[in-house]
XYZ file of C-alpha atoms in Angstrom:
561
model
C 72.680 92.651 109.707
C 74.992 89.673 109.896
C 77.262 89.350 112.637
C 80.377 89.543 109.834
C 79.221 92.807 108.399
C 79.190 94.524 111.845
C 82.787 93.594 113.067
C 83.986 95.155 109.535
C 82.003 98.135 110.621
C 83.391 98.379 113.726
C 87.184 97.909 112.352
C 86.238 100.406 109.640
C 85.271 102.660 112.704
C 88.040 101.917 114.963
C 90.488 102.520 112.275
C 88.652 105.669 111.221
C 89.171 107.025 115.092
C 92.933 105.985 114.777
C 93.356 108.151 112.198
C 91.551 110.846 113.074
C 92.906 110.657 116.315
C 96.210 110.765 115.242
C 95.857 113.702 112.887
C 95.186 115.672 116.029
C 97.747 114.972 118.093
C 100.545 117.566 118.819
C 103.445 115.718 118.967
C 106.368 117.133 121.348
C 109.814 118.339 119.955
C 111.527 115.722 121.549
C 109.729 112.773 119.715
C 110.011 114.894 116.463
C 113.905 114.631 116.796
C 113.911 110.968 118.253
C 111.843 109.480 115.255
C 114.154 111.563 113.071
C 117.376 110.318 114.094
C 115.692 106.768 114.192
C 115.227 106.575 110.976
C 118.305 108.727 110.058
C 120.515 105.937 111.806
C 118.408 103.323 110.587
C 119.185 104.033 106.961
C 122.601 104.725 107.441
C 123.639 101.337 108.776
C 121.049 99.583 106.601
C 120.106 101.503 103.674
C 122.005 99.820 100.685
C 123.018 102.780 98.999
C 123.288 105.263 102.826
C 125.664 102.770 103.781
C 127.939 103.107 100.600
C 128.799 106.251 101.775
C 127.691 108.518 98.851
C 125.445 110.572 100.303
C 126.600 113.296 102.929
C 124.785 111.707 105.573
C 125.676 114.566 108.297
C 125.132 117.594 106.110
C 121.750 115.586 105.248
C 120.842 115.190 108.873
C 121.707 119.206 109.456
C 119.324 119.870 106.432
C 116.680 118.025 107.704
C 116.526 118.621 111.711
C 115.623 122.470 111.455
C 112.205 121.264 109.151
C 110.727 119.420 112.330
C 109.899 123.106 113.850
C 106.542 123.541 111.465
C 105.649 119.779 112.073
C 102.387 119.592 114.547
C 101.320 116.124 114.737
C 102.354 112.549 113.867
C 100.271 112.400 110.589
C 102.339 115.441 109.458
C 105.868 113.459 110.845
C 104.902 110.110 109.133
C 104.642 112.013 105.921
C 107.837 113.782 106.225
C 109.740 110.695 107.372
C 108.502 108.861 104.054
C 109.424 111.928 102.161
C 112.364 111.545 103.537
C 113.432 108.181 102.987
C 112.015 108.834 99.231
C 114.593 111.699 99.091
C 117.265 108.817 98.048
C 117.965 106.142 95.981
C 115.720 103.146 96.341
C 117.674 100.547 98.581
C 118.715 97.223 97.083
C 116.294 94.495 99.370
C 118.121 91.443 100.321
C 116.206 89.722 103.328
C 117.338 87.363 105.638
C 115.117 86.814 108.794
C 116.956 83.725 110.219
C 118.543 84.486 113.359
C 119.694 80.890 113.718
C 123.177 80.818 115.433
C 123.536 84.668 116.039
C 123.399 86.892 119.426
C 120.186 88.444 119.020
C 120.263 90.419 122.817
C 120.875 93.662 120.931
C 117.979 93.482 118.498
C 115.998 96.305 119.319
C 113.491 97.176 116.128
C 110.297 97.794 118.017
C 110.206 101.305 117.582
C 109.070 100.611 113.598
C 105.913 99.089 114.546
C 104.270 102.974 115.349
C 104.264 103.444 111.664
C 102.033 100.599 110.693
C 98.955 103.303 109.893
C 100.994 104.580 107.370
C 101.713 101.509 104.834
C 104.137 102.469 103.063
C 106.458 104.172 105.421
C 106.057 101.449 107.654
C 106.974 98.661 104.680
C 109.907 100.263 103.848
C 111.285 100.470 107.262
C 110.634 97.034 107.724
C 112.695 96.037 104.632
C 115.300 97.741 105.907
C 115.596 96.091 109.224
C 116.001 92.720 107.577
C 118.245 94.246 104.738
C 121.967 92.524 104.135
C 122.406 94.226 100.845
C 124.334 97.030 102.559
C 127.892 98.637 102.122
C 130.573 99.162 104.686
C 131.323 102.931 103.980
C 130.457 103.476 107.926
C 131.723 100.418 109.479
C 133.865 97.361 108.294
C 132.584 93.280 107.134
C 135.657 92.029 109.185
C 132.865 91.561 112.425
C 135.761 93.837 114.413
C 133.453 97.330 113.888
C 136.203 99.945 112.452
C 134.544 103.451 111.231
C 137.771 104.855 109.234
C 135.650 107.335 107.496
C 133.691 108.985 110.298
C 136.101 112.224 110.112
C 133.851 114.713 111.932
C 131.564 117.216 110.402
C 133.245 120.194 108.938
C 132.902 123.103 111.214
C 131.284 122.069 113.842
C 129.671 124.281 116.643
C 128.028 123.230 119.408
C 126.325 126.891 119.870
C 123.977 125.419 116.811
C 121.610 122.967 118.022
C 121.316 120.535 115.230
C 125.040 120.221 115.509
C 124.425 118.971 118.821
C 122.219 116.999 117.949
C 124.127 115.305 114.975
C 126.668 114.316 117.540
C 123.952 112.669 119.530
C 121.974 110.685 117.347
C 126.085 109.775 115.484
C 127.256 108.356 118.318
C 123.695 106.825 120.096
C 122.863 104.903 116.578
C 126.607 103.219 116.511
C 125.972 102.241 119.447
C 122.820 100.962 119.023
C 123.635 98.910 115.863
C 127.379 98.045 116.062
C 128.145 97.515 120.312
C 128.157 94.152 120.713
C 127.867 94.587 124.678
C 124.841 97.009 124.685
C 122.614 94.484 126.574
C 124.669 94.689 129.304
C 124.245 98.364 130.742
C 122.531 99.340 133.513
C 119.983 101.674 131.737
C 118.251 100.588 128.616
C 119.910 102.669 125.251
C 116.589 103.419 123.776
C 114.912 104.136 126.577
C 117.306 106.767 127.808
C 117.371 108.094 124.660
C 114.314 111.151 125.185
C 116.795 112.067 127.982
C 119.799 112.405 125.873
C 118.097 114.343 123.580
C 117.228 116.634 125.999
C 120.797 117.125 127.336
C 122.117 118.041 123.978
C 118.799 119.969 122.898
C 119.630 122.087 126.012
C 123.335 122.315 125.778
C 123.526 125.643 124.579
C 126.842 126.423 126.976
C 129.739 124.866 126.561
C 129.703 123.127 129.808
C 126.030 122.020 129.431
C 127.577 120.602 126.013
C 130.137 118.435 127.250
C 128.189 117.164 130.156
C 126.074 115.925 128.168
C 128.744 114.507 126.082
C 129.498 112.656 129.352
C 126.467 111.459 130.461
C 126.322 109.832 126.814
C 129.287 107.834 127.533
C 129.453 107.327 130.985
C 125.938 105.428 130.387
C 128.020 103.157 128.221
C 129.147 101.444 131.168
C 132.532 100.244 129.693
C 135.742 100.504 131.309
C 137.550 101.503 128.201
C 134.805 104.342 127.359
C 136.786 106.876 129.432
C 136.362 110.844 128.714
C 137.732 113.437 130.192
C 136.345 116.997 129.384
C 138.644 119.689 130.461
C 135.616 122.201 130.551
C 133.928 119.410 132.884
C 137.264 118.958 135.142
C 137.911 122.540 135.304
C 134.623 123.262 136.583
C 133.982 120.208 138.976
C 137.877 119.336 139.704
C 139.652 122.527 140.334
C 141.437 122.042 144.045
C 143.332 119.212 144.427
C 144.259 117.765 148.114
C 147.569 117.809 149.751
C 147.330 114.055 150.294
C 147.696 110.723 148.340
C 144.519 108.360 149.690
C 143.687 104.813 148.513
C 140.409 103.323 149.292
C 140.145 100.310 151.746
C 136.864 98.341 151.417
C 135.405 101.906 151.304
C 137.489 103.676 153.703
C 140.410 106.183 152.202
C 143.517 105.871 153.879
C 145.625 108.366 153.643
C 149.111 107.033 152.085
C 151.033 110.231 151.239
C 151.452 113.952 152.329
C 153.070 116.833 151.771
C 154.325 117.634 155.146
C 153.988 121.749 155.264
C 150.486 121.805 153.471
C 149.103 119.492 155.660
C 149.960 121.178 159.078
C 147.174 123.529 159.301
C 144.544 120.585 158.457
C 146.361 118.247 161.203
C 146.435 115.252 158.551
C 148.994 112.274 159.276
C 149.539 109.742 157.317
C 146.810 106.326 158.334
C 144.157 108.782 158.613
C 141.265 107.357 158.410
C 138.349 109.432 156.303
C 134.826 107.513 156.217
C 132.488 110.573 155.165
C 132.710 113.230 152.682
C 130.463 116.068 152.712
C 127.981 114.064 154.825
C 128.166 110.928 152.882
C 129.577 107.719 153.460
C 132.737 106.849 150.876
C 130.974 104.229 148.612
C 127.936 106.430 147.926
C 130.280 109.896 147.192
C 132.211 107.934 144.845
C 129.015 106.618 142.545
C 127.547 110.213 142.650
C 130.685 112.357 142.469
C 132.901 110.217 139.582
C 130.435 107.673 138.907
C 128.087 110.105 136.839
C 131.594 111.378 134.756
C 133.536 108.352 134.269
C 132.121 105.214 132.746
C 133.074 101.916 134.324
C 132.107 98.296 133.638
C 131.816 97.593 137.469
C 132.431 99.156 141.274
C 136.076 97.687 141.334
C 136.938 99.530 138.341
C 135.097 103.034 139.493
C 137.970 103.023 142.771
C 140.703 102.701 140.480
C 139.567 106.547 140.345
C 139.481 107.357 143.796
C 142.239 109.525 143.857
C 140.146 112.163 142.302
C 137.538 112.104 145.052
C 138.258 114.607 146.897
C 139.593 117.025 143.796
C 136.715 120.013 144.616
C 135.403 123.364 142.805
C 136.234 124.693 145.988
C 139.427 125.258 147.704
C 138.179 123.471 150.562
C 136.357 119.760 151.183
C 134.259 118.332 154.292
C 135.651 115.326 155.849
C 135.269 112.837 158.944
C 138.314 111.136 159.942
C 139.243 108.784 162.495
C 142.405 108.536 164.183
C 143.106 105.835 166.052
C 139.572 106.009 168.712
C 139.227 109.438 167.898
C 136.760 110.767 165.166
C 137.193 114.571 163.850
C 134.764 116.392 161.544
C 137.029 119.007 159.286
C 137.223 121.244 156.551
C 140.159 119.848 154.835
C 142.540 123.341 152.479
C 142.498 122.349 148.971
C 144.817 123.752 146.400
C 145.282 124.408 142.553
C 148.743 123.353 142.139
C 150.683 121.142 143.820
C 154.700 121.632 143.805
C 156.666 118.851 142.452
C 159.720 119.626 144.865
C 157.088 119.766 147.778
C 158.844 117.719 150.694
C 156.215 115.140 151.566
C 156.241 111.530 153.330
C 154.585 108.095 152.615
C 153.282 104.520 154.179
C 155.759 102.164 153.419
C 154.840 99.331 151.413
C 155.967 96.060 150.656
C 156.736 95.084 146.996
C 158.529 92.810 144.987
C 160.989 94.920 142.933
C 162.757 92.295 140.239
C 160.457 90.967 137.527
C 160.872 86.840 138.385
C 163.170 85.694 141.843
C 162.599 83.219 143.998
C 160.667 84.053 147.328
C 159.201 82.314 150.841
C 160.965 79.388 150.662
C 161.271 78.056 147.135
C 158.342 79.674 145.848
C 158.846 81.511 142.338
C 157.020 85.252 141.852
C 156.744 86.670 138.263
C 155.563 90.431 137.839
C 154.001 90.516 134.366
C 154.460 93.892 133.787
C 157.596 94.666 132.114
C 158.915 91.215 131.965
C 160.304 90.324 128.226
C 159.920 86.486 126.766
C 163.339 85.648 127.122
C 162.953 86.439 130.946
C 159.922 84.640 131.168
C 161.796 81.466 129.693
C 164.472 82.086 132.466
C 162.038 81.862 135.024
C 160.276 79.090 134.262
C 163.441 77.131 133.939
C 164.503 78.482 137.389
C 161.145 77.809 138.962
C 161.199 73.984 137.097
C 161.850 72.272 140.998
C 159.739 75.108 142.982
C 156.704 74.260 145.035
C 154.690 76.650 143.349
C 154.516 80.020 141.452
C 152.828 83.318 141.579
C 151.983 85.455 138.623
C 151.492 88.802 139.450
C 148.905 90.271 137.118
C 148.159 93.795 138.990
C 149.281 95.379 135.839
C 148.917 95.497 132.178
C 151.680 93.356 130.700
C 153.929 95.353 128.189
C 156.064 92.505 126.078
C 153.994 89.556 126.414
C 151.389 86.980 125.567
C 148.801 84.569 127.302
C 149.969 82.116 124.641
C 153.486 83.010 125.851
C 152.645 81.592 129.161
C 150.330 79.130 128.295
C 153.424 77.374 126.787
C 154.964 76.289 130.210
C 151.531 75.651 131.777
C 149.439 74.027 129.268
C 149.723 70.204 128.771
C 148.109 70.396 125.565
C 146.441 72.914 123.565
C 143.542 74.117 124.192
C 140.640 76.958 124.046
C 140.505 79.431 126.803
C 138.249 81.968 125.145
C 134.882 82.827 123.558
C 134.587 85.944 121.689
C 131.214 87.580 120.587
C 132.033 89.324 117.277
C 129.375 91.668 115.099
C 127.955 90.263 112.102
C 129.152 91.051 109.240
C 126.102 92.231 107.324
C 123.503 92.076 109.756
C 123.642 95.181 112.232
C 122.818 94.367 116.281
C 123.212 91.176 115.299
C 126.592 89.037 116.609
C 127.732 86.015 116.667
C 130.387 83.919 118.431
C 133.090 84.064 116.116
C 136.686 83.974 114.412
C 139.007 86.352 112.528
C 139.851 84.946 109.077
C 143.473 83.813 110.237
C 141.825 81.331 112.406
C 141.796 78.943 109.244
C 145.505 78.887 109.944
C 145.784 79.151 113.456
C 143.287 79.719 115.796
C 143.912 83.000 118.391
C 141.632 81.765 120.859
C 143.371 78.508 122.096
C 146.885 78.368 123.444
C 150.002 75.966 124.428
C 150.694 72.861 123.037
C 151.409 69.359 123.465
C 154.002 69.670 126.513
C 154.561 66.602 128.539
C 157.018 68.761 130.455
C 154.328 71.666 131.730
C 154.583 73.343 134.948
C 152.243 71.269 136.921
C 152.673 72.583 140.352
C 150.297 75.647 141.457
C 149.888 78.250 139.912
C 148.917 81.523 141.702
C 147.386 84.447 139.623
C 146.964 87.849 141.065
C 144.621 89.990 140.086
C 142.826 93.318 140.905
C 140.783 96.424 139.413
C 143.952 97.583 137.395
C 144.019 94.210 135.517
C 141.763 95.566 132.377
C 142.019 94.605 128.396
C 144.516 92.992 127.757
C 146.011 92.202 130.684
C 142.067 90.585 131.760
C 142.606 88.635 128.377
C 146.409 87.152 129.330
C 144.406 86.335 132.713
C 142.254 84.453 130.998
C 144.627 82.400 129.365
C 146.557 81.494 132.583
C 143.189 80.638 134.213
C 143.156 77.967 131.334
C 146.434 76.294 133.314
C 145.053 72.891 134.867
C 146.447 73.901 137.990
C 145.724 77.813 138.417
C 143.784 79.418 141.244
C 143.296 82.872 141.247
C 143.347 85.562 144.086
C 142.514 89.253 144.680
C 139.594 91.320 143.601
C 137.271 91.759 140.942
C 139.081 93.025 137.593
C 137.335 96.051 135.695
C 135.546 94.282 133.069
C 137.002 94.918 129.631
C 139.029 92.262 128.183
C 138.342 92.311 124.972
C 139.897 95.184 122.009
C 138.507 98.637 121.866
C 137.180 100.535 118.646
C 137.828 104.207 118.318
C 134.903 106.281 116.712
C 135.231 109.960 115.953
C 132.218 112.322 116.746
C 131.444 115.055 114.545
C 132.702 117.733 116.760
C 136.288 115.800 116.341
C 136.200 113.902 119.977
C 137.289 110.667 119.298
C 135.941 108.159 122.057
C 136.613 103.868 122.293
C 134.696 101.617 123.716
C 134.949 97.456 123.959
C 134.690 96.596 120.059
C 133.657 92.625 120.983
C 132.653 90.745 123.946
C 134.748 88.397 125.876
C 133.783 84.992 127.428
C 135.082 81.815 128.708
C 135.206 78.692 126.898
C 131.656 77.617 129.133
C 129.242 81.136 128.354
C 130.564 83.002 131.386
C 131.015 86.463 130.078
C 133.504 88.727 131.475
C 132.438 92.103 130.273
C 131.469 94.224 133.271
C 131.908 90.683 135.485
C 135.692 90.222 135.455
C 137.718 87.503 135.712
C 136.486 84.440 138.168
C 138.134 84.759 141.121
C 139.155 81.683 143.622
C 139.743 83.715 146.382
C 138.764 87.074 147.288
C 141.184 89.296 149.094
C 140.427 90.709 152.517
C 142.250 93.952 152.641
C 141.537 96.169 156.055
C 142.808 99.588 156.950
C 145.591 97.706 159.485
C 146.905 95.388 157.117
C 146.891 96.675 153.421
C 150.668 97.964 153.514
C 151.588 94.193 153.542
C 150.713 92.673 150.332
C 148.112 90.522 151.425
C 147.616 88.767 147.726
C 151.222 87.636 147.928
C 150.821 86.647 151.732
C 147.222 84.481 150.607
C 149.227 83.277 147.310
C 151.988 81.641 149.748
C 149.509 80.635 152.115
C 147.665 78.376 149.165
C 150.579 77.151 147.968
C 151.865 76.113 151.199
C 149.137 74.213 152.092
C 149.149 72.487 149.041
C 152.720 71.362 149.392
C 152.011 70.033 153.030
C 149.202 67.914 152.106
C 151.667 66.155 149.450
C 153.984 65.656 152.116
């Protein structure tokens, strides 16, 4: 026997095995539902007539889910899975491979490849992956991902476990095929995917429900993706502390208290507290909010600080310090907290006008509430000052980057990147612009201006600068002579997208990813920062970003003189 006819033997053989190997083997409920919903989501986004919308693609799910009981192994699963993508209309095939000039991070089709025993399953899925014959019924061509139509599913319960379900694999394949920032979180999407499936398989309480709702989100890690289930806050949030605290480079300080609840705890105001419940500040804040609340960074998870020491219990372990003296205590907690309550706070030092001169011929603008007409004031008050600082510790109600960037900008130019979806090609993106670009393009700014504020610019920033206000930052960054100062922003700067979930929730996260002009991205990042702030516990009631803002400018100005 030729050594030709015994390697097809053996392939023959080996092939044989696989199969029979494979038509014995029990396959779990869990990868019953995952392969399900795989190819579920995979169809709707790419499926040419799915994606039109004329099929009831949730009722079909909810049909479907309840058959995977009497399925025992994966021969039995491949064959219902090709059944199933039989059940409708033969797609429309248009293939395009090239991935030449798109963001292919997200691409994540892998999965298919465990159907290549079975031909003709497999084949079809393939197709589909490389499909741009597809409709927009779920999500729109404008590469901003809008999903108008997803209404919710019509009677919803979450006491029925493919309901549950629905609303997991809804939300987990939009993300999968239409986030544009995906590659970013800490935890791999498909790969946590078995667990999610297990949180809502399990959910059979209501609170079981909508933490796993949570979970789900939180693992988004997005700074806009904030939820906020009652049944999870009532049960985990209850008692609230007589106190107002801020965190200090991971000490809380307490700033505010109402004076008769807080007798019978002994709590003044500059309390230190450096432990709760045994742990240090830093790590209770990443296990106690940072599993509920999703955040693009750390800076942005102690912008919710002031719930950590909310407790299901009317009562909360603490360590303080006091001056040299360290106390361990149980600290009262209660439900409600009177309005009328007489109470007493740090004082702290803030600029109250919205533009004024300050520190010897220095101008200050807060960005928060000023209008455009002020803005024009102030930069024809501030035309002779040695400097300027732009106080963006806020999100800006009545104006523009581009509004700025017309006093600070010699000339026009770009000061932002932005990573859009692809119009027809799902997990795909590509650096991009909205159609009104071919009249004016959003992502540059200013204008010839031979008469620019060239002096320095000071820009402010810290963990409440988020969206927009991260996008106006980057537009003053863009000014030739900007340096900017405080802490790291949160990590969203781009527009969010709201999707509805079939039990009616309707959650947002970043709909496009933000960069600068050179590839730095800023999603989860935030803005580039110059100079760090060094807040302590002895100096934070002075505004030390105002007090380093002078100090830059100042030294600036002496070395001209």
């Amino acid at each position: 026997m030729n050594r030709k006819n015994i390697f097809t033997i053996t392939l023959c053989f080996c092939f044989i095995m696989q199969m029979f190997s494979q038509e014995k083997q029990v396959i779990n409920t869990t990868e019953k539902y995952k392969q399900f919903g795989l190819v579920w989501g995979l169809l709707k986004y790419h499926h040419s007539e799915v994606s039109k919308g004329i099929y009831n693609w949730d009722e079909i799910f909810v049909e479907n889910i309840d058959k995977l009981e009497s399925i025992q192994t994966q021969t039995n699963l491949d064959t219902f899975l090709l059944n199933f993508v039989l059940s409708v209309k033969e797609s429309k095939i248009k293939t395009d491979t090239t991935t030449d000039n798109e963001f292919t991070k997200n691409v994540d089709y892998n999965w298919i490849e465990q159907y290549s025993v079975n031909k003709e399953l497999y084949t079809r899925l393939k197709k589909l992956e490389n499909n741009t014959s597809i409709g927009n019924y779920y999500t729109s061509k404008s590469g901003i991902p809008t999903f108008e139509n997803e209404k919710g599913f019509k009677a919803f319960d979450y006491k029925i476990k493919s309901h549950r379900l629905l609303e997991l694999f809804s939300f987990w394949n939009v993300i999968q095929y239409h986030y544009v920032n995906k590659y970013l979180m800490d935890k791999n999407w498909f790969s946590e995917l078995e667990n999610f499936i297990d949180d809502f398989a399990n959910g059979n309480s209501q609170l079981k429900y909508e933490l796993a709702k949570t979970n789900l989100i939180v693992s988004l890690n997005d700074s806009h993706s904030y939820f906020f289930s009652k049944t999870v806050l009532d049960s985990l949030f209850t008692f609230k502390p007589p106190m107002t605290i801020v965190d200090v480079n991971d000490t809380l300080v307490v700033t505010r208290i109402f004076n008769k609840l807080v007798e019978k705890d002994d709590l003044k105001l500059g309390d230190l507290i450096f432990e709760i419940n045994d742990m240090d500040i830093k790590s209770f804040l990443k296990q106690k909010i940072g599993t509920k609340i999703s955040s693009s960074n750390e800076a942005h998870l102690k912008y919710w600080t002031r719930f950590l020491m909310w407790n299901k219990e009317d009562s909360i372990k603490v360590k303080i310090k006091r001056k040299d003296l360290v106390t361990t205590k149980y600290i009262h907690l209660y439900k409600t907290l009177s309005k009328d309550e007489d109470y007493s706070s740090l004082p702290f030092f803030s600029y109250k006008k919205e533009w004024q001169i300050i520190d010897d011929n220095i101008g200050y603008i807060n960005l928060k509430t000023i209008s455009k007409d002020d803005l024009k004031k102030a930069f024809e008050e501030f035309s002779n000052t040695n400097g300027i600082i732009i106080d963006l510790r806020n999100y800006p109600k009545s104006i523009s980057g581009s509004d700025i960037a017309n006093y600070t900008y010699p000339e026009r130019k770009e000061f932002i990147k932005v990573l859009f979806s692809s119009r027809n090609r799902p997990s795909l993106a590509k650096f991009d612009k909205p159609a009104i670009s071919a009249i004016v393009d959003p992502f540059k700014a200013g204008g010839k201006n031979s008469k620019y504020y060239s002096k320095k610019i000071i820009l402010l920033v810290n963990n409440t600068t988020q969206s927009k206000a991260e996008y106006i930052g980057m537009a003053i960054q863009a000014s030739p002579t900007c340096i900017t100062v405080g802490e790291t922003t949160s990590g969203a700067p781009m527009n969010v997208t709201l999707f509805k979930l079939p039990d009616a929730t309707e959650i947002q996260f970043t709909a496009m990813g933000g960069f600068y002009p050179d590839g730095t991205g800023v999603q989860r990042k935030g803005l580039k920062i110059d100079h760090f702030v060094k807040e302590t516990t002895s100096n934070f009631t002075e505004d030390q970003y105002i007090i380093k803002g002078i100090e830059l400018i100042k030294s600036t100005t002496n070395k001209e003189n």
